[in-house]
Amino acid sequence: MSSERPAALLETSGASASSDPRLLPALRILTCGSVDDGKSTLIGRMLYENRLIFEDQLSALARDSQKHGTVGDDIDYALLLDGLEAEREQGITIDVAYRYFSTPKRSFIVADTPGHEQYTRNMATGASNADVAVILVDARKGLLRQTFRHSIIVSLLGIRHVILAVNKMDLVGFDRAVFEDITSKFAAFAKPLGYKTITPIPISARFGDNLSSKSGRTPWFDGSDMLGTLESMNIGSERDTLPFRFPVQWVNRPHLDFRGFCGTIASGTIRPNDEIAVARSGRSSRVERIVTMDGDLDVARSGDAVTLTLADELDIARGDVLAAPKDRPQVADQFGARIIWMSSDPLLPGRSYLMKAGAQIVPCSVTELKHRVDVSTLAEHAAKTLSLNEVGFCNLATSTPIAFDPYADNRDTGAFILIDRFTNETAAAGMISFALRRAANIHHQDITITKSERAQIKHQTPAILWFTGLSGAGKSTIANMVETRLHALGAHTVLLDGDNVRHGLNKDLGFTDADRVENIRRIGEVAKLMTEAGLIVLCSFISPFRAERRMLREMAPGEFIEIFVDTPLDVCVARDPKGLYKRALAGQIKNFTGVDQPYEAPERPDIRLLTAQESADVSAQRVIDELRTRKLL
Amino acid sequence: MAWRDSLIRLRRLEAEAIHIIREVVAEFHKPVMLYSIGKDSSAMLHLALKAFFPAKPPFPLLHVDTTWKFREMISFRDQTAARVGMELLVHTNPDGVAQGISPVASGSSVHTRVMKTEALRQALDKWQFDAAFGGARRDEDKSRAKERIFSHRSAAHAWDPRNQRPELWNIFNTRINPGESMRVFPLSNWTEIDVWEYIRAENIPVVPLYFSKPRPVVEREGTLIMVDDDRLPLQPGEAQRMEQVRFRTLGCYPLTGAIRSDAATLDEIIAEMLASNHSERMGRLIDHDESSSMERKKREGYF
């Protein structure tokens, strides 16, 4: 892009006159811009000019314009798009709306997204499936913080084609210098963003200049109008040329003689007899048939939903990725990724979330938040957590390895979402950058003496007895009694106590939610090491969050015994053995569980001790009895 | 097959819908396909057959019968279920029947709430379905334009438009708590013309009411209502007459306006639609009750 030729158009091949746009897939467009830049007006006007608004919709629009409109007696085109009642009343777009329109030449899917800063997540949502972004700029205001933000989010999500729509040209007298100043500043700013094409167009959305036809008021502009640009845009079929990737969605087994693998080809092409490899297991085979209801295919391409049968019987399940054997995806359980936080509950490093990547669903946690990215400047800031709409770069660890490609190479196999395991909301969207080599290079050392041999010599079965409950519930007292009895029975034990651990291993941690999560994670790892030594580990920790206790259970399958020391808060406050409640209630201690921080009681503990109704002695004996019942003693 | 190399647009839409349908079957315990007998349901059912070929789709079809559907719809429904060899469940709200709710006597708004919205909730609860496919498209209505492909419903079947899960790429968050459910719309990104072009390309059977034919109608407040049986009382001054009409959208016959048309083939329907100045919902009386009526209905659990 240069200032002499502001309309530097697409450098891709397909914009030639010979290609029939009817042959192209629908173009997915994301519109973004600041509040009042005229996004909705732009789309509404394009629909109107192309006679894509039906008469009954127009009469409804005229009605609505009088009720909610902001442009006097004229038709307010924006009202066509702002769908939800609340939005119409507030005059802003609060969510992603999808619009569909076709010209005789092409079909379009438009994602209209909000410009407000607090709705970054919606913009990222719209961007995730878009081929091209139309970035609106108000000619009077030039590039704003929001413009930078939107351009960066668009780039983060991997959109490579941008139309810079300089709107409200009517209000600057269609001044060429204004337009060229904005386009050259944008080009300079966008250099690091990796766009393949930037197409600037001077427009007036309200009056229709350079929308569906060239405007007589910009004779100096030698590019195409908006619609012509969109109609001829060929974003290429790049996915066909990438290595073959086929995430297995469903194993189709109607009878014993047929075993087909259903999925959508993420990239590449496939033909019968092509070799494939299963990414995680490394096993390989050959494609036998490409099965569809219309008959077997000779070839299938990226984007096609097909069913493959293989020449060999391999163990393949939902979540496996079939790939080109000579160009396989990476397989790792630790990687670096950019994430966009989408939940109102902040990110807690160490907490277990569910990762969904293609058809793979695995428990996952953020092991380290490297930095937060300021999406207006790309500046990196140190951060301990991410809040709603914040973007960060972090290391993640999954409980089992997953197959992936870097997002920059393949949007379909490099993207994931994180799901909150309790609310089930989509907590984050992520884009994988690279596998962490340290995980790949640190292999588990083969050790001669095993855990069970260490336990056998002690004549016991290792276990983690996890006492959870409010401060003052009696956890430490009962744990101490249980250990004394176990010791008397000849068991090899160790007791980890909250206060003691915080003096040593965890003395760097405080009592914020994030620190509590890390506290429990470390203790879990220590307890696990001690079970490796064959020990019975007693742990006495408030451990207020279900998510972390669930993580412990998953870390030590079959060995984790959750003991809920269930003492009502008023009883704990009355006991107050360390005088802590008194101080917390007086506001002298912050983040105190039960006072100003929640305690999430276990829903199904292995053992529940009602200390308000029985003595500590009786409680301790009940634990011993339960261990006997479970044949652990 | 040839269309698949020329109409890339339809090929992509077909693949996307199949992907969505498979995802539901892989992740939910007990899905069901809402089968409303219309053209969108016909296309959706066809896509389900494709998604699992050579197996049958591993879920039943559910029709919420208001007892006021066109007779041709009901016979088409039964023929279709027999043709595809899938289980067809039919549910009618027994309370509504007992109360004598009808579009004629009770008005469109009450009839729709009791015989469609409440009936659907009853059916989903009765069979404990945790996911239900619907044939709705985003281009139908402004509030639909914002609905997700996987649309979460509370245990009371309510939709909260302000609190929808973001939906990125083709990765769908299918997690729900016990008692909650998901409505899933595989045709979200299709337009009305896409559906007809797909029906033509794939030769999918549809109810004959979509094709023009002389039919008995009365004109009521500018809308042509077909007299499908003797339950439609004629008002003073109304006279039944034969007109060459067809339907662009199908529902309960007293609430569904016919259009004057000579389009008797798929080609003619598509040509007529390309020249049309009216949206398809114009023929639906239930949508005009009040502004934003669709959003309200959907919050209550309407499909």
Short mmCIF file of N, CA, C and O in Angstrom, two decimals, chain A residues 506-570:
data_model
loop_
_atom_site.label_atom_id
_atom_site.label_comp_id
_atom_site.label_asym_id
_atom_site.label_seq_id
_atom_site.Cartn_x
_atom_site.Cartn_y
_atom_site.Cartn_z
N ASN A 506 5.47 -23.48 50.87
CA ASN A 506 4.55 -22.51 50.27
C ASN A 506 4.61 -21.15 50.94
O ASN A 506 3.63 -20.41 50.95
N LYS A 507 5.79 -20.80 51.49
CA LYS A 507 5.82 -19.54 52.21
C LYS A 507 5.72 -18.34 51.27
O LYS A 507 5.46 -17.23 51.73
N ASP A 508 5.88 -18.58 49.96
CA ASP A 508 5.74 -17.47 49.00
C ASP A 508 4.29 -17.19 48.65
O ASP A 508 3.99 -16.26 47.92
N LEU A 509 3.37 -18.02 49.13
CA LEU A 509 1.97 -17.87 48.70
C LEU A 509 1.12 -17.16 49.74
O LEU A 509 1.32 -17.35 50.95
N GLY A 510 0.17 -16.37 49.26
CA GLY A 510 -0.76 -15.69 50.15
C GLY A 510 -2.10 -16.41 50.18
O GLY A 510 -2.18 -17.63 50.01
N PHE A 511 -3.18 -15.64 50.35
CA PHE A 511 -4.49 -16.26 50.52
C PHE A 511 -5.50 -15.81 49.47
O PHE A 511 -6.69 -15.96 49.65
N THR A 512 -5.00 -15.26 48.35
CA THR A 512 -5.92 -14.94 47.27
C THR A 512 -6.40 -16.25 46.65
O THR A 512 -5.81 -17.31 46.89
N ASP A 513 -7.46 -16.18 45.85
CA ASP A 513 -7.95 -17.38 45.18
C ASP A 513 -6.82 -18.07 44.40
O ASP A 513 -6.64 -19.27 44.46
N ALA A 514 -6.06 -17.26 43.64
CA ALA A 514 -5.01 -17.83 42.80
C ALA A 514 -3.96 -18.53 43.65
O ALA A 514 -3.49 -19.63 43.33
N ASP A 515 -3.58 -17.91 44.77
CA ASP A 515 -2.55 -18.52 45.63
C ASP A 515 -3.09 -19.76 46.33
O ASP A 515 -2.35 -20.74 46.54
N ARG A 516 -4.36 -19.75 46.67
CA ARG A 516 -4.92 -20.94 47.31
C ARG A 516 -4.90 -22.13 46.35
O ARG A 516 -4.64 -23.26 46.74
N VAL A 517 -5.20 -21.84 45.09
CA VAL A 517 -5.19 -22.91 44.08
C VAL A 517 -3.78 -23.49 43.95
O VAL A 517 -3.57 -24.70 43.95
N GLU A 518 -2.77 -22.61 43.90
CA GLU A 518 -1.38 -23.06 43.75
C GLU A 518 -0.92 -23.81 45.01
O GLU A 518 -0.22 -24.81 44.94
N ASN A 519 -1.35 -23.33 46.17
CA ASN A 519 -1.03 -23.99 47.44
C ASN A 519 -1.46 -25.46 47.38
O ASN A 519 -0.68 -26.37 47.67
N ILE A 520 -2.71 -25.66 46.98
CA ILE A 520 -3.24 -27.02 46.96
C ILE A 520 -2.57 -27.87 45.87
O ILE A 520 -2.29 -29.05 46.06
N ARG A 521 -2.27 -27.24 44.73
CA ARG A 521 -1.62 -28.00 43.66
C ARG A 521 -0.27 -28.55 44.13
O ARG A 521 0.05 -29.72 43.95
N ARG A 522 0.51 -27.69 44.78
CA ARG A 522 1.84 -28.12 45.25
C ARG A 522 1.71 -29.23 46.29
O ARG A 522 2.44 -30.22 46.26
N ILE A 523 0.77 -29.05 47.21
CA ILE A 523 0.61 -30.07 48.25
C ILE A 523 0.19 -31.39 47.62
O ILE A 523 0.66 -32.46 48.01
N GLY A 524 -0.68 -31.29 46.59
CA GLY A 524 -1.09 -32.50 45.88
C GLY A 524 0.10 -33.23 45.27
O GLY A 524 0.23 -34.46 45.36
N GLU A 525 1.00 -32.44 44.66
CA GLU A 525 2.19 -33.06 44.04
C GLU A 525 3.07 -33.71 45.11
O GLU A 525 3.61 -34.80 44.92
N VAL A 526 3.22 -33.03 46.25
CA VAL A 526 4.04 -33.59 47.34
C VAL A 526 3.40 -34.88 47.87
O VAL A 526 4.08 -35.90 48.05
N ALA A 527 2.08 -34.82 48.06
CA ALA A 527 1.39 -36.00 48.57
C ALA A 527 1.55 -37.17 47.61
O ALA A 527 1.74 -38.33 48.01
N LYS A 528 1.49 -36.86 46.31
CA LYS A 528 1.63 -37.91 45.31
C LYS A 528 3.03 -38.54 45.37
O LYS A 528 3.18 -39.76 45.29
N LEU A 529 4.05 -37.70 45.52
CA LEU A 529 5.42 -38.22 45.65
C LEU A 529 5.51 -39.14 46.86
O LEU A 529 6.18 -40.17 46.83
N MET A 530 4.83 -38.75 47.92
CA MET A 530 4.92 -39.56 49.14
C MET A 530 4.17 -40.88 49.00
O MET A 530 4.57 -41.88 49.59
N THR A 531 3.11 -40.89 48.21
CA THR A 531 2.47 -42.19 47.96
C THR A 531 3.37 -43.06 47.09
O THR A 531 3.36 -44.28 47.19
N GLU A 532 4.19 -42.40 46.24
CA GLU A 532 5.18 -43.16 45.46
C GLU A 532 6.13 -43.89 46.41
O GLU A 532 6.63 -44.97 46.10
N ALA A 533 6.40 -43.25 47.54
CA ALA A 533 7.27 -43.87 48.54
C ALA A 533 6.54 -44.95 49.32
O ALA A 533 7.10 -45.57 50.22
N GLY A 534 5.25 -45.14 49.04
CA GLY A 534 4.49 -46.19 49.71
C GLY A 534 3.82 -45.73 51.00
O GLY A 534 3.33 -46.55 51.77
N LEU A 535 3.77 -44.45 51.23
CA LEU A 535 3.26 -43.94 52.51
C LEU A 535 1.75 -43.71 52.48
O LEU A 535 1.16 -43.53 51.41
N ILE A 536 1.18 -43.70 53.67
CA ILE A 536 -0.18 -43.20 53.84
C ILE A 536 -0.05 -41.74 54.24
O ILE A 536 0.58 -41.42 55.25
N VAL A 537 -0.59 -40.83 53.42
CA VAL A 537 -0.37 -39.40 53.59
C VAL A 537 -1.63 -38.76 54.15
O VAL A 537 -2.71 -38.91 53.56
N LEU A 538 -1.51 -38.12 55.29
CA LEU A 538 -2.64 -37.40 55.85
C LEU A 538 -2.44 -35.92 55.58
O LEU A 538 -1.36 -35.37 55.87
N CYS A 539 -3.45 -35.28 54.99
CA CYS A 539 -3.34 -33.87 54.63
C CYS A 539 -4.47 -33.11 55.30
O CYS A 539 -5.63 -33.50 55.18
N SER A 540 -4.11 -32.03 55.98
CA SER A 540 -5.11 -31.26 56.69
C SER A 540 -5.08 -29.84 56.16
O SER A 540 -4.19 -29.06 56.50
N PHE A 541 -6.02 -29.54 55.26
CA PHE A 541 -6.05 -28.24 54.61
C PHE A 541 -7.48 -27.77 54.43
O PHE A 541 -8.35 -28.58 54.08
N ILE A 542 -7.72 -26.48 54.61
CA ILE A 542 -9.07 -25.95 54.39
C ILE A 542 -9.55 -26.33 52.99
O ILE A 542 -10.65 -26.80 52.80
N SER A 543 -8.66 -26.13 51.99
CA SER A 543 -8.94 -26.45 50.58
C SER A 543 -10.38 -26.13 50.20
O SER A 543 -11.20 -27.03 50.00
N PRO A 544 -10.68 -24.83 50.06
CA PRO A 544 -12.07 -24.40 49.95
C PRO A 544 -12.74 -24.70 48.61
O PRO A 544 -13.95 -24.67 48.54
N PHE A 545 -11.98 -24.99 47.55
CA PHE A 545 -12.61 -25.07 46.23
C PHE A 545 -12.76 -26.52 45.76
O PHE A 545 -11.84 -27.32 45.81
N ARG A 546 -13.98 -26.80 45.25
CA ARG A 546 -14.24 -28.14 44.69
C ARG A 546 -13.31 -28.46 43.54
O ARG A 546 -12.87 -29.58 43.37
N ALA A 547 -13.02 -27.44 42.72
CA ALA A 547 -12.23 -27.69 41.51
C ALA A 547 -10.88 -28.29 41.88
O ALA A 547 -10.41 -29.24 41.24
N GLU A 548 -10.24 -27.76 42.92
CA GLU A 548 -8.91 -28.26 43.27
C GLU A 548 -8.99 -29.66 43.90
O GLU A 548 -8.13 -30.50 43.68
N ARG A 549 -10.03 -29.87 44.70
CA ARG A 549 -10.15 -31.21 45.30
C ARG A 549 -10.41 -32.25 44.21
O ARG A 549 -9.92 -33.37 44.28
N ARG A 550 -11.17 -31.81 43.19
CA ARG A 550 -11.38 -32.73 42.08
C ARG A 550 -10.07 -33.00 41.35
O ARG A 550 -9.78 -34.11 40.94
N MET A 551 -9.25 -31.95 41.22
CA MET A 551 -7.95 -32.11 40.56
C MET A 551 -7.09 -33.12 41.33
O MET A 551 -6.44 -33.99 40.75
N LEU A 552 -7.13 -33.05 42.67
CA LEU A 552 -6.36 -33.99 43.50
C LEU A 552 -6.82 -35.42 43.24
O LEU A 552 -6.02 -36.33 43.09
N ARG A 553 -8.15 -35.57 43.18
CA ARG A 553 -8.69 -36.91 42.96
C ARG A 553 -8.20 -37.46 41.63
O ARG A 553 -7.90 -38.65 41.50
N GLU A 554 -8.11 -36.56 40.61
CA GLU A 554 -7.66 -37.02 39.31
C GLU A 554 -6.16 -37.28 39.28
O GLU A 554 -5.67 -38.11 38.51
N MET A 555 -5.40 -36.55 40.14
CA MET A 555 -3.95 -36.77 40.20
C MET A 555 -3.61 -38.11 40.81
O MET A 555 -2.60 -38.72 40.48
N ALA A 556 -4.43 -38.56 41.74
CA ALA A 556 -4.13 -39.81 42.46
C ALA A 556 -5.36 -40.72 42.38
O ALA A 556 -6.06 -40.92 43.37
N PRO A 557 -5.62 -41.26 41.19
CA PRO A 557 -6.85 -42.03 41.02
C PRO A 557 -6.90 -43.23 41.97
O PRO A 557 -5.92 -43.96 42.11
N GLY A 558 -8.00 -43.37 42.66
CA GLY A 558 -8.19 -44.51 43.56
C GLY A 558 -7.52 -44.36 44.91
O GLY A 558 -7.78 -45.13 45.82
N GLU A 559 -6.64 -43.37 45.04
CA GLU A 559 -5.90 -43.24 46.30
C GLU A 559 -6.38 -42.08 47.15
O GLU A 559 -6.01 -41.94 48.31
N PHE A 560 -7.19 -41.20 46.54
CA PHE A 560 -7.58 -39.98 47.21
C PHE A 560 -8.87 -40.21 48.01
O PHE A 560 -9.89 -40.59 47.46
N ILE A 561 -8.80 -40.01 49.30
CA ILE A 561 -9.98 -40.20 50.16
C ILE A 561 -10.33 -38.85 50.76
O ILE A 561 -9.57 -38.29 51.55
N GLU A 562 -11.48 -38.33 50.36
CA GLU A 562 -11.88 -36.99 50.79
C GLU A 562 -12.66 -37.11 52.10
O GLU A 562 -13.70 -37.76 52.15
N ILE A 563 -12.13 -36.49 53.14
CA ILE A 563 -12.77 -36.55 54.46
C ILE A 563 -13.25 -35.14 54.79
O ILE A 563 -12.45 -34.22 54.97
N PHE A 564 -14.56 -35.00 54.82
CA PHE A 564 -15.14 -33.68 55.07
C PHE A 564 -15.37 -33.52 56.57
O PHE A 564 -16.22 -34.19 57.15
N VAL A 565 -14.58 -32.64 57.19
CA VAL A 565 -14.78 -32.35 58.60
C VAL A 565 -15.86 -31.28 58.66
O VAL A 565 -15.60 -30.09 58.47
N ASP A 566 -17.10 -31.76 58.83
CA ASP A 566 -18.27 -30.93 58.60
C ASP A 566 -18.73 -30.28 59.91
O ASP A 566 -19.49 -30.85 60.68
N THR A 567 -18.19 -29.09 60.13
CA THR A 567 -18.52 -28.37 61.35
C THR A 567 -19.17 -27.05 60.95
O THR A 567 -18.60 -26.31 60.14
N PRO A 568 -20.37 -26.75 61.47
CA PRO A 568 -21.03 -25.51 61.06
C PRO A 568 -20.18 -24.29 61.40
O PRO A 568 -19.42 -24.30 62.39
N LEU A 569 -20.33 -23.27 60.59
CA LEU A 569 -19.52 -22.07 60.76
C LEU A 569 -19.67 -21.48 62.18
O LEU A 569 -18.68 -21.09 62.80
N ASP A 570 -20.91 -21.45 62.69
CA ASP A 570 -21.09 -20.83 64.01
C ASP A 570 -20.34 -21.60 65.10
O ASP A 570 -19.80 -21.02 66.04
#
